[in-house]
Every structure is written in structure tokens, then in C-alpha cells.
mmCIF file of C-alpha atoms (C1' of nucleotides) in Angstrom:
data_model
loop_
_atom_site.group_PDB
_atom_site.id
_atom_site.type_symbol
_atom_site.label_atom_id
_atom_site.label_comp_id
_atom_site.label_asym_id
_atom_site.label_seq_id
_atom_site.Cartn_x
_atom_site.Cartn_y
_atom_site.Cartn_z
ATOM 1 C CA MET A 1 -0.843 16.753 -6.822
ATOM 2 C CA ASP A 2 2.042 14.877 -6.594
ATOM 3 C CA PRO A 3 1.272 11.455 -6.904
ATOM 4 C CA ALA A 4 4.239 10.788 -4.201
ATOM 5 C CA LEU A 5 2.769 12.944 -2.026
ATOM 6 C CA LYS A 6 -0.920 11.975 -2.646
ATOM 7 C CA ARG A 7 0.495 8.429 -1.378
ATOM 8 C CA TRP A 8 1.804 10.498 1.838
ATOM 9 C CA VAL A 9 -1.802 12.003 2.832
ATOM 10 C CA GLU A 10 -3.426 8.540 1.858
ATOM 11 C CA GLU A 11 -0.982 6.953 4.250
ATOM 12 C CA THR A 12 -1.034 9.465 7.351
ATOM 13 C CA ALA A 13 -4.644 9.824 7.114
ATOM 14 C CA LEU A 14 -4.644 5.897 7.751
ATOM 15 C CA LEU A 15 -2.114 6.690 11.063
ATOM 16 C CA PHE A 16 -4.594 9.686 12.285
ATOM 17 C CA GLU A 17 -7.754 6.641 11.657
ATOM 18 C CA ALA A 18 -5.897 4.427 13.987
ATOM 19 C CA ALA A 19 -5.741 7.064 16.152
ATOM 20 C CA GLY A 20 -9.301 7.347 16.558
ATOM 21 C CA LEU A 21 -9.964 10.125 13.579
ATOM 22 C CA PRO A 22 -12.393 9.339 10.727
ATOM 23 C CA ARG A 23 -10.837 8.236 7.709
ATOM 24 C CA MET A 24 -11.803 11.277 6.207
ATOM 25 C CA ALA A 25 -11.148 13.895 8.697
ATOM 26 C CA GLY A 26 -7.846 12.227 9.056
ATOM 27 C CA ARG A 27 -7.203 13.057 4.935
ATOM 28 C CA VAL A 28 -8.245 16.385 5.228
ATOM 29 C CA LEU A 29 -6.004 16.684 8.423
ATOM 30 C CA ALA A 30 -2.868 14.858 5.904
ATOM 31 C CA PHE A 31 -3.314 16.970 3.150
ATOM 32 C CA LEU A 32 -3.740 20.479 5.215
ATOM 33 C CA LEU A 33 -0.178 19.781 6.641
ATOM 34 C CA VAL A 34 1.844 19.910 3.099
ATOM 35 C CA ALA A 35 -0.891 22.003 1.456
ATOM 36 C CA GLU A 36 0.196 25.569 -0.428
ATOM 37 C CA PRO A 37 -0.654 27.699 0.386
ATOM 38 C CA ALA A 38 -1.246 26.794 3.920
ATOM 39 C CA GLU A 39 -5.148 28.353 3.468
ATOM 40 C CA GLN A 40 -7.165 26.087 1.771
ATOM 41 C CA SER A 41 -10.952 26.219 0.618
ATOM 42 C CA ALA A 42 -13.668 23.131 1.213
ATOM 43 C CA LYS A 43 -13.525 23.075 -3.053
ATOM 44 C CA GLU A 44 -9.927 23.179 -3.305
ATOM 45 C CA MET A 45 -9.589 19.673 -0.815
ATOM 46 C CA GLY A 46 -13.063 18.633 -2.463
ATOM 47 C CA GLU A 47 -10.858 18.650 -5.559
ATOM 48 C CA ALA A 48 -7.541 16.992 -4.544
ATOM 49 C CA LEU A 49 -9.136 14.564 -1.876
ATOM 50 C CA SER A 50 -11.803 13.386 -4.463
ATOM 51 C CA ALA A 51 -14.446 14.108 -1.789
ATOM 52 C CA SER A 52 -17.910 15.579 -1.003
ATOM 53 C CA LYS A 53 -18.779 18.978 -0.222
ATOM 54 C CA GLY A 54 -20.913 17.141 2.366
ATOM 55 C CA ALA A 55 -17.917 14.771 3.765
ATOM 56 C CA LEU A 56 -15.487 17.245 3.825
ATOM 57 C CA SER A 57 -18.299 19.902 5.994
ATOM 58 C CA GLY A 58 -18.304 17.204 8.660
ATOM 59 C CA ALA A 59 -14.905 17.095 8.638
ATOM 60 C CA LEU A 60 -14.005 20.222 8.989
ATOM 61 C CA ASN A 61 -16.355 20.774 11.631
ATOM 62 C CA LEU A 62 -14.989 17.749 13.818
ATOM 63 C CA LEU A 63 -11.072 19.166 13.391
ATOM 64 C CA THR A 64 -12.444 22.513 14.191
ATOM 65 C CA ARG A 65 -14.103 21.315 17.097
ATOM 66 C CA LEU A 66 -10.839 19.758 18.392
ATOM 67 C CA GLN A 67 -9.180 22.818 17.627
ATOM 68 C CA LEU A 68 -6.856 21.440 15.353
ATOM 69 C CA VAL A 69 -7.704 23.433 12.392
ATOM 70 C CA GLU A 70 -9.076 27.186 12.310
ATOM 71 C CA ARG A 71 -11.552 28.493 10.112
ATOM 72 C CA LEU A 72 -10.731 32.149 8.456
ATOM 73 C CA ARG A 73 -11.862 34.254 5.621
ATOM 74 C CA ARG A 74 -9.741 36.080 3.518
ATOM 75 C CA PRO A 75 -11.375 39.616 2.839
ATOM 76 C CA GLY A 76 -13.436 40.106 0.081
ATOM 77 C CA GLU A 77 -13.369 36.314 -0.323
ATOM 78 C CA ARG A 78 -16.558 34.103 -0.729
ATOM 79 C CA ALA A 79 -15.722 30.994 0.866
ATOM 80 C CA ASP A 80 -14.093 30.039 4.275
ATOM 81 C CA ARG A 81 -10.697 28.869 4.306
ATOM 82 C CA TYR A 82 -8.754 26.463 6.996
ATOM 83 C CA ALA A 83 -5.280 26.195 8.415
ATOM 84 C CA VAL A 84 -4.023 23.778 10.211
ATOM 85 C CA ARG A 85 -3.843 25.661 13.663
ATOM 86 C CA PRO A 86 -0.347 26.401 15.133
ATOM 87 C CA GLY A 87 -0.114 24.017 18.429
ATOM 88 C CA ALA A 88 -1.739 21.812 16.886
ATOM 89 C CA TRP A 89 -0.329 18.609 18.223
ATOM 90 C CA ARG A 90 0.197 20.295 21.692
ATOM 91 C CA ARG A 91 -3.399 20.373 22.113
ATOM 92 C CA LEU A 92 -4.296 16.915 20.546
ATOM 93 C CA LEU A 93 -1.741 15.775 23.222
ATOM 94 C CA LEU A 94 -3.102 17.564 26.523
ATOM 95 C CA GLU A 95 -6.732 16.405 25.178
ATOM 96 C CA LYS A 96 -5.309 12.518 25.306
ATOM 97 C CA ALA A 97 -4.396 13.395 28.822
ATOM 98 C CA ARG A 98 -7.564 14.989 30.067
ATOM 99 C CA THR A 99 -8.810 11.308 28.884
ATOM 100 C CA LEU A 100 -6.614 9.941 31.437
ATOM 101 C CA ALA A 101 -8.748 11.050 34.358
ATOM 102 C CA LEU A 102 -11.655 9.092 32.923
ATOM 103 C CA TYR A 103 -9.214 5.721 33.280
ATOM 104 C CA ARG A 104 -8.462 6.755 36.860
ATOM 105 C CA GLU A 105 -12.228 7.640 37.676
ATOM 106 C CA GLN A 106 -13.371 4.334 36.205
ATOM 107 C CA ALA A 107 -10.975 2.681 38.204
ATOM 108 C CA GLU A 108 -12.420 4.239 41.377
ATOM 109 C CA LYS A 109 -15.542 3.529 40.602
ATOM 110 C CA GLY A 110 -14.412 -0.084 40.333
ATOM 111 C CA LEU A 111 -12.676 -0.047 43.858
ATOM 112 C CA ALA A 112 -16.362 1.429 45.491
ATOM 113 C CA LEU A 113 -18.055 -1.630 44.122
ATOM 114 C CA VAL A 114 -15.695 -4.389 45.018
ATOM 115 C CA GLY A 115 -13.920 -2.507 48.188
ATOM 116 C CA GLU A 116 -10.109 -1.749 48.210
ATOM 117 C CA ALA A 117 -9.477 -5.098 50.268
ATOM 118 C CA ARG A 118 -9.932 -6.788 47.036
ATOM 119 C CA GLY A 119 -8.764 -4.410 44.682
ATOM 120 C CA GLU A 120 -5.331 -5.016 43.588
ATOM 121 C CA ARG A 121 -5.857 -5.136 40.788
ATOM 122 C CA LEU A 122 -8.385 -2.252 40.112
ATOM 123 C CA ARG A 123 -5.045 0.184 42.156
ATOM 124 C CA GLU A 124 -2.606 -0.429 39.718
ATOM 125 C CA MET A 125 -4.739 0.662 36.914
ATOM 126 C CA ARG A 126 -6.188 3.875 39.667
ATOM 127 C CA ASP A 127 -2.613 4.335 40.752
ATOM 128 C CA LEU A 128 -0.834 4.129 36.940
ATOM 129 C CA TYR A 129 -3.252 6.956 35.578
ATOM 130 C CA ALA A 130 -3.063 8.862 38.373
ATOM 131 C CA PHE A 131 0.710 9.140 38.172
ATOM 132 C CA PHE A 132 0.203 10.281 34.465
ATOM 133 C CA GLU A 133 -2.202 12.739 34.693
ATOM 134 C CA ARG A 134 -0.157 14.382 37.269
ATOM 135 C CA GLU A 135 3.500 14.056 35.312
ATOM 136 C CA LEU A 136 1.603 14.729 31.318
ATOM 137 C CA PRO A 137 1.078 18.003 31.706
ATOM 138 C CA LYS A 138 4.642 18.832 33.619
ATOM 139 C CA LEU A 139 6.044 17.095 30.638
ATOM 140 C CA LEU A 140 4.622 19.148 28.322
ATOM 141 C CA GLU A 141 4.900 22.057 29.842
ATOM 142 C CA ARG A 142 8.673 21.535 29.768
ATOM 143 C CA PHE A 143 8.358 21.625 25.604
ATOM 144 C CA PRO A 144 10.002 24.053 24.078
ATOM 145 C CA GLY A 145 7.121 25.025 21.609
ATOM 146 C CA GLU A 146 4.139 27.740 21.040
ATOM 147 C CA ALA A 147 0.607 28.267 22.997
ATOM 148 C CA MET B 1 -22.610 -11.010 39.064
ATOM 149 C CA ASP B 2 -23.827 -8.368 40.722
ATOM 150 C CA PRO B 3 -26.050 -6.076 38.493
ATOM 151 C CA ALA B 4 -24.125 -2.925 39.591
ATOM 152 C CA LEU B 5 -20.538 -4.771 38.573
ATOM 153 C CA LYS B 6 -22.276 -5.538 35.757
ATOM 154 C CA ARG B 7 -22.825 -1.904 34.377
ATOM 155 C CA TRP B 8 -19.501 -1.433 35.722
ATOM 156 C CA VAL B 9 -18.269 -3.826 33.140
ATOM 157 C CA GLU B 10 -20.395 -2.738 30.615
ATOM 158 C CA GLU B 11 -18.839 0.878 30.903
ATOM 159 C CA THR B 12 -15.331 -0.023 31.013
ATOM 160 C CA ALA B 13 -15.793 -1.721 28.042
ATOM 161 C CA LEU B 14 -16.617 0.960 26.436
ATOM 162 C CA LEU B 15 -14.071 2.897 27.488
ATOM 163 C CA PHE B 16 -11.555 0.298 26.650
ATOM 164 C CA GLU B 17 -13.162 0.390 22.916
ATOM 165 C CA ALA B 18 -11.977 3.772 23.277
ATOM 166 C CA ALA B 19 -8.772 3.068 23.476
ATOM 167 C CA GLY B 20 -9.150 0.827 20.241
ATOM 168 C CA LEU B 21 -9.692 -2.421 22.049
ATOM 169 C CA PRO B 22 -12.644 -4.648 20.217
ATOM 170 C CA ARG B 23 -15.981 -4.563 22.483
ATOM 171 C CA MET B 24 -15.453 -7.999 23.433
ATOM 172 C CA ALA B 25 -11.841 -7.309 24.136
ATOM 173 C CA GLY B 26 -12.991 -4.765 26.677
ATOM 174 C CA ARG B 27 -15.209 -7.014 28.238
ATOM 175 C CA VAL B 28 -13.290 -9.761 28.922
ATOM 176 C CA LEU B 29 -10.535 -7.611 30.624
ATOM 177 C CA ALA B 30 -13.182 -5.723 32.776
ATOM 178 C CA PHE B 31 -14.205 -8.375 33.943
ATOM 179 C CA LEU B 32 -11.143 -10.340 34.828
ATOM 180 C CA LEU B 33 -10.099 -6.860 36.592
ATOM 181 C CA VAL B 34 -13.420 -7.568 39.369
ATOM 182 C CA ALA B 35 -13.374 -11.234 39.161
ATOM 183 C CA GLU B 36 -13.363 -13.319 42.195
ATOM 184 C CA PRO B 37 -10.852 -15.717 41.802
ATOM 185 C CA ALA B 38 -8.936 -13.955 39.477
ATOM 186 C CA GLU B 39 -8.345 -16.676 37.776
ATOM 187 C CA GLN B 40 -11.268 -17.399 35.159
ATOM 188 C CA SER B 41 -11.913 -19.762 32.350
ATOM 189 C CA ALA B 42 -13.048 -19.066 29.341
ATOM 190 C CA LYS B 43 -16.906 -21.195 30.558
ATOM 191 C CA GLU B 44 -17.112 -18.690 33.686
ATOM 192 C CA MET B 45 -16.466 -15.656 31.405
ATOM 193 C CA GLY B 46 -19.126 -16.768 28.610
ATOM 194 C CA GLU B 47 -21.588 -17.392 31.304
ATOM 195 C CA ALA B 48 -21.334 -14.111 33.133
ATOM 196 C CA LEU B 49 -20.803 -11.580 29.876
ATOM 197 C CA SER B 50 -23.327 -13.925 27.710
ATOM 198 C CA ALA B 51 -20.281 -14.492 25.153
ATOM 199 C CA SER B 52 -20.299 -17.027 22.888
ATOM 200 C CA LYS B 53 -17.162 -19.644 22.687
ATOM 201 C CA GLY B 54 -15.827 -17.804 19.272
ATOM 202 C CA ALA B 55 -16.275 -14.516 20.480
ATOM 203 C CA LEU B 56 -14.591 -15.557 23.371
ATOM 204 C CA SER B 57 -11.292 -17.165 22.071
ATOM 205 C CA GLY B 58 -11.076 -14.318 19.191
ATOM 206 C CA ALA B 59 -10.845 -11.548 22.688
ATOM 207 C CA LEU B 60 -9.072 -14.452 24.735
ATOM 208 C CA ASN B 61 -6.270 -13.872 22.319
ATOM 209 C CA LEU B 62 -5.913 -10.706 21.234
ATOM 210 C CA LEU B 63 -5.776 -9.919 24.613
ATOM 211 C CA THR B 64 -3.170 -12.864 25.135
ATOM 212 C CA ARG B 65 -0.852 -11.381 22.784
ATOM 213 C CA LEU B 66 -0.896 -7.885 24.196
ATOM 214 C CA GLN B 67 0.165 -9.185 27.353
ATOM 215 C CA LEU B 68 -2.542 -7.705 29.017
ATOM 216 C CA VAL B 69 -3.753 -11.345 30.376
ATOM 217 C CA GLU B 70 -1.833 -14.508 30.696
ATOM 218 C CA ARG B 71 -3.055 -18.228 30.265
ATOM 219 C CA LEU B 72 -2.852 -20.507 32.792
ATOM 220 C CA ARG B 73 -3.745 -24.350 33.181
ATOM 221 C CA ARG B 74 -4.217 -25.078 37.253
ATOM 222 C CA PRO B 75 -2.991 -28.931 38.044
ATOM 223 C CA GLY B 76 -5.490 -31.695 37.202
ATOM 224 C CA GLU B 77 -7.837 -29.177 35.907
ATOM 225 C CA ARG B 78 -8.831 -29.165 31.895
ATOM 226 C CA ALA B 79 -9.706 -25.431 31.121
ATOM 227 C CA ASP B 80 -7.571 -23.030 30.416
ATOM 228 C CA ARG B 81 -7.919 -20.070 32.943
ATOM 229 C CA TYR B 82 -6.689 -16.427 32.371
ATOM 230 C CA ALA B 83 -5.990 -13.473 34.589
ATOM 231 C CA VAL B 84 -5.244 -9.965 34.302
ATOM 232 C CA ARG B 85 -1.257 -10.119 34.364
ATOM 233 C CA PRO B 86 0.542 -7.827 36.722
ATOM 234 C CA GLY B 87 2.288 -4.595 35.104
ATOM 235 C CA ALA B 88 -0.550 -4.903 32.444
ATOM 236 C CA TRP B 89 -1.214 -1.075 31.928
ATOM 237 C CA ARG B 90 2.410 -0.123 32.472
ATOM 238 C CA ARG B 91 2.944 -2.342 29.335
ATOM 239 C CA LEU B 92 0.106 -0.796 27.722
ATOM 240 C CA LEU B 93 1.687 2.371 27.651
ATOM 241 C CA LEU B 94 4.822 1.887 26.533
ATOM 242 C CA GLU B 95 3.042 0.062 23.762
ATOM 243 C CA LYS B 96 1.637 3.400 22.548
ATOM 244 C CA ALA B 97 4.861 4.945 22.985
ATOM 245 C CA ARG B 98 6.227 3.036 20.872
ATOM 246 C CA THR B 99 3.732 4.229 18.274
ATOM 247 C CA LEU B 100 5.106 7.270 18.888
ATOM 248 C CA ALA B 101 7.805 6.711 16.621
ATOM 249 C CA LEU B 102 5.545 5.826 13.647
ATOM 250 C CA TYR B 103 4.216 9.497 13.492
ATOM 251 C CA ARG B 104 7.178 11.084 13.705
ATOM 252 C CA GLU B 105 8.287 9.096 10.905
ATOM 253 C CA GLN B 106 5.694 10.049 9.327
ATOM 254 C CA ALA B 107 6.280 13.597 9.357
ATOM 255 C CA GLU B 108 9.757 13.236 8.322
ATOM 256 C CA LYS B 109 8.965 11.185 4.965
ATOM 257 C CA GLY B 110 6.488 14.282 4.797
ATOM 258 C CA LEU B 111 9.378 16.379 5.232
ATOM 259 C CA ALA B 112 11.453 14.699 2.379
ATOM 260 C CA LEU B 113 8.494 15.401 0.641
ATOM 261 C CA VAL B 114 8.197 19.078 0.972
ATOM 262 C CA GLY B 115 11.275 19.845 2.235
ATOM 263 C CA GLU B 116 12.889 21.387 5.566
ATOM 264 C CA ALA B 117 12.103 25.140 3.986
ATOM 265 C CA ARG B 118 8.436 24.769 2.971
ATOM 266 C CA GLY B 119 7.790 21.899 6.239
ATOM 267 C CA GLU B 120 6.904 24.665 9.526
ATOM 268 C CA ARG B 121 4.395 22.526 9.781
ATOM 269 C CA LEU B 122 5.533 19.146 9.515
ATOM 270 C CA ARG B 123 8.634 20.182 11.778
ATOM 271 C CA GLU B 124 6.046 21.014 14.285
ATOM 272 C CA MET B 125 4.739 17.593 14.222
ATOM 273 C CA ARG B 126 8.200 15.710 14.362
ATOM 274 C CA ASP B 127 9.133 18.078 17.179
ATOM 275 C CA LEU B 128 6.688 16.823 19.696
ATOM 276 C CA TYR B 129 6.314 13.659 18.808
ATOM 277 C CA ALA B 130 10.331 13.527 19.336
ATOM 278 C CA PHE B 131 10.325 14.864 22.540
ATOM 279 C CA PHE B 132 7.681 12.665 23.940
ATOM 280 C CA GLU B 133 9.408 9.666 22.158
ATOM 281 C CA ARG B 134 12.532 10.261 24.141
ATOM 282 C CA GLU B 135 10.587 11.276 27.546
ATOM 283 C CA LEU B 136 7.816 8.880 27.948
ATOM 284 C CA PRO B 137 9.896 5.735 28.559
ATOM 285 C CA LYS B 138 12.000 8.118 31.356
ATOM 286 C CA LEU B 139 8.747 9.005 32.600
ATOM 287 C CA LEU B 140 7.219 4.957 33.404
ATOM 288 C CA GLU B 141 10.993 4.390 34.885
ATOM 289 C CA ARG B 142 10.117 7.377 37.155
ATOM 290 C CA PHE B 143 7.013 4.965 38.276
ATOM 291 C CA PRO B 144 7.024 2.944 41.399
ATOM 292 C CA GLY B 145 5.660 -0.704 40.510
ATOM 293 C CA GLU B 146 6.300 -4.141 39.431
ATOM 294 C CA ALA B 147 8.064 -5.443 35.845
ATOM 295 C "C1'" DC C 1 -33.264 42.608 -2.303
ATOM 296 C "C1'" DA C 2 -32.964 39.190 -5.580
ATOM 297 C "C1'" DG C 3 -29.444 36.143 -7.621
ATOM 298 C "C1'" DT C 4 -25.555 32.485 -6.504
ATOM 299 C "C1'" DA C 5 -21.926 30.722 -3.970
ATOM 300 C "C1'" DA C 6 -21.230 28.363 0.205
ATOM 301 C "C1'" DG C 7 -22.443 25.394 3.412
ATOM 302 C "C1'" DT C 8 -25.194 21.883 6.378
ATOM 303 C "C1'" DT C 9 -28.624 18.383 6.417
ATOM 304 C "C1'" DT C 10 -31.087 14.318 5.265
ATOM 305 C "C1'" DT C 11 -31.332 10.324 2.580
ATOM 306 C "C1'" DG C 12 -29.439 5.852 0.721
ATOM 307 C "C1'" DT C 13 -26.266 2.888 -0.349
ATOM 308 C "C1'" DC C 14 -22.089 0.129 0.300
ATOM 309 C "C1'" DA C 15 -18.006 -1.890 3.300
ATOM 310 C "C1'" DA C 16 -16.334 -3.013 7.206
ATOM 311 C "C1'" DT C 17 -16.286 -5.585 11.384
ATOM 312 C "C1'" DA C 18 -18.243 -7.776 15.833
ATOM 313 C "C1'" DG C 19 -20.511 -11.863 17.352
ATOM 314 C "C1'" DT C 20 -23.489 -16.195 17.198
ATOM 315 C "C1'" DG C 21 -23.578 -21.046 16.300
ATOM 316 C "C1'" DA C 22 -21.877 -25.040 13.934
ATOM 317 C "C1'" DA C 23 -18.491 -28.100 12.311
ATOM 318 C "C1'" DC C 24 -13.794 -29.032 12.928
ATOM 319 C "C1'" DT C 25 -9.478 -29.999 15.409
ATOM 320 C "C1'" DT C 26 -6.831 -30.634 19.647
ATOM 321 C "C1'" DT C 27 -6.278 -32.190 23.653
ATOM 322 C "C1'" DT C 28 -6.340 -34.839 28.172
ATOM 323 C "C1'" DG C 29 -7.692 -37.869 31.476
ATOM 324 C "C1'" DA C 30 -9.628 -42.312 32.137
ATOM 325 C "C1'" DT D 1 -6.813 -45.880 22.457
ATOM 326 C "C1'" DC D 2 -11.558 -43.421 23.263
ATOM 327 C "C1'" DA D 3 -14.777 -40.479 25.184
ATOM 328 C "C1'" DA D 4 -15.516 -36.245 26.395
ATOM 329 C "C1'" DA D 5 -14.311 -31.251 26.688
ATOM 330 C "C1'" DA D 6 -11.764 -27.402 25.087
ATOM 331 C "C1'" DG D 7 -10.679 -24.650 21.763
ATOM 332 C "C1'" DT D 8 -10.522 -22.805 17.103
ATOM 333 C "C1'" DT D 9 -12.264 -21.930 12.808
ATOM 334 C "C1'" DC D 10 -15.905 -20.441 9.530
ATOM 335 C "C1'" DA D 11 -19.912 -19.254 7.474
ATOM 336 C "C1'" DC D 12 -23.669 -15.921 8.013
ATOM 337 C "C1'" DT D 13 -26.161 -12.346 9.886
ATOM 338 C "C1'" DA D 14 -26.669 -7.731 12.016
ATOM 339 C "C1'" DT D 15 -24.969 -3.220 12.986
ATOM 340 C "C1'" DT D 16 -22.913 0.336 12.068
ATOM 341 C "C1'" DG D 17 -20.299 3.867 10.277
ATOM 342 C "C1'" DA D 18 -18.515 6.677 6.204
ATOM 343 C "C1'" DC D 19 -19.785 8.342 2.060
ATOM 344 C "C1'" DA D 20 -21.622 10.703 -2.118
ATOM 345 C "C1'" DA D 21 -25.996 12.966 -4.189
ATOM 346 C "C1'" DA D 22 -28.938 16.269 -3.575
ATOM 347 C "C1'" DA D 23 -32.431 18.781 -1.484
ATOM 348 C "C1'" DC D 24 -32.534 22.597 1.731
ATOM 349 C "C1'" DT D 25 -30.523 26.670 4.712
ATOM 350 C "C1'" DT D 26 -27.799 30.752 4.664
ATOM 351 C "C1'" DA D 27 -25.504 34.622 3.595
ATOM 352 C "C1'" DC D 28 -22.806 37.802 0.839
ATOM 353 C "C1'" DT D 29 -22.094 40.571 -3.091
ATOM 354 C "C1'" DG D 30 -23.815 43.759 -6.782
#
DNA sequence: CAGTAAGTTTTGTCAATAGTGAACTTTTGA
DNA sequence: TCAAAAGTTCACTATTGACAAAACTTACTG
């Protein structure tokens, strides 16, 4: 693999890490974004990223659960292949949007404990998250893209 | 402090941690959301949260840098007091919005390396983040609230 | 149905990070 | 100017989590 591309993968993995992914999962995702062909086997990724089978297994399962990557098998081949799913980014943001509800609910729990009267600070929190919970999915619909 | 409230603080801290704050900073912020009075000294927080001076110092500096908390001094008092800043949540989201640019830029760097022709996957990434980079600040402006 | 390749799980090691407690510096009110 | 309180910094410890390596399980292919 081109050294410049290798550096890009590592940098990108760091970004993904900041967003909450484990380091190895970030590396795999970054690699799959630029790999040729798009479908890669665990073995190939292990060589490209100098990572162990075990680490890849965990990372790939995570990325698959998150629906960022799909697992597929070419007829006649023994090994699974993996590729970034079309619409992965939209899905990632939808997922984030869903966590907004957690924040809103937590604010509401707090309000129930301290009472609405004493809850100016919590109300600000609840209202803003509720606003985004409503508006973000609408915004995503306006984005011109697939699935 | 009421045990139910104590549990709420701990739960909320966990949520904040998932969003990227260090644990202690999350506890402090959660506590400041429900504390009476709103302005609390480090000593009071140390007792309420069973935390050391040193840990509080770090957490409070972080929260102050992030502009989520403000530091103030009542005349005649020796110790600083801290309170959640009005508009803290909006500010937090604006900050997140700013990181969208990082993702877009990283996708563009990748495109420069693999070429636009081979870059369907990266283009999807770039386009979605660019879209949000444009739309999110607009959305925030529509939220009826302070600074 | 064997033999082998792929994938998962487990175990042990290592690095990173948070937090305590103590030493140190700064501030402030007398 | 002095003394005490507040705040910061540092050294150490404990916890966490990621990863490699190897043992184990599953499932394909001939």
C-alpha cells in the first residue's frame, strides 16, 4: 500500500476514534474507504494493517453491527469479504440523532427530581435536545442521497 | 444530597462521558445542573461528589475552557464559585458542528490521494458532511434561545 | 466424511488515563 | 507583611481497554 495512503488511513482512524470507535475499527473503516477492490477479506486487511485475526474479528463484527460495513461472500470463495455499506454516513448520523433522545430523557428525569420550578438549567437542556430530535431527521431527509 | 439525585448525577455523568467528557468533568457538570444554589465552590463539590481537590481543579478548568461553566467570585468571598453557563448546550452543539469540517477535509485529502474517479465512497462521505456543515448552523439559529 | 481454512473466544501483556494525596505556588484578607 | 485558605502541579496507583497470540469451533470443499 502507498505510504501516503497508509498515513491517511492512520490519521482517519484517529478521527474516527475521537467519534467513539475503537482504534482498530477506525483503521478498518478508513482502509475500506480507499481499498481496491472495495470488497476485502480479513486476511488482506490483516496484511495491509499489520493486525491480528482476533483484533480484526472484533472490529469487523462491531462495524457490521453498526451497519457501517457489510459482510458478503463471493461464490466459490472460502473467506468472507467486507465493504463499506452505501449510505453508511447517513446511517451513522441517524444513529447519533437517536442518542439525542437519551439526553432529553435524562434532562426530564432530572426535572422530575428537582421540580419544574427549580429547573431552569435542565429545561434549557431538554428543550434544545428536543428541538434537535425533531429537526435532525427532517434535515437528513432533505439530503439528496440513497437509502 | 438526596440519594436519588446522587444516582441521577452519576447516570448523567456516564452519558456525558459517552459524549467525550472525562468522567469527573461529567460528574461536575451534572451536579451543577441540579445544585442549589446554582453557584458552587470547589470545596462544596468535593464534598458532594467525594472527589479530591486536584481532580476538581482539572475538571473545572476543562469545563471552563469549553465554556460550559463559568467561574465567578462573590464579593468578600475567598473561593471561586462555578455555575453552568446559560447557552451551554447551544455552545456544545456548535462545537460539534465545527468538527464536521474535520471529517469533510479528511475525505477531501483522501480524494486527492485516490483520485475523484476511484472515490465514490469518499465522495459520499464528503458530501454528507459538507451538507451538515452548511445546514447545522442554520438550524441552530432557528432555535429560540439565548446566546 | 475427513482435512483444512476461516472465524471466534480466551488469556496475558502493555499502554493510556483518571484520580488521590501531597508538595508547592498564589492569592487575599487581616 | 504575614498566615491561612484556595488553587495548581506532580508522583504514584489502580483501572480500563486494546491488541497479539494461541487454543478452540465452525463450516466448506474435495
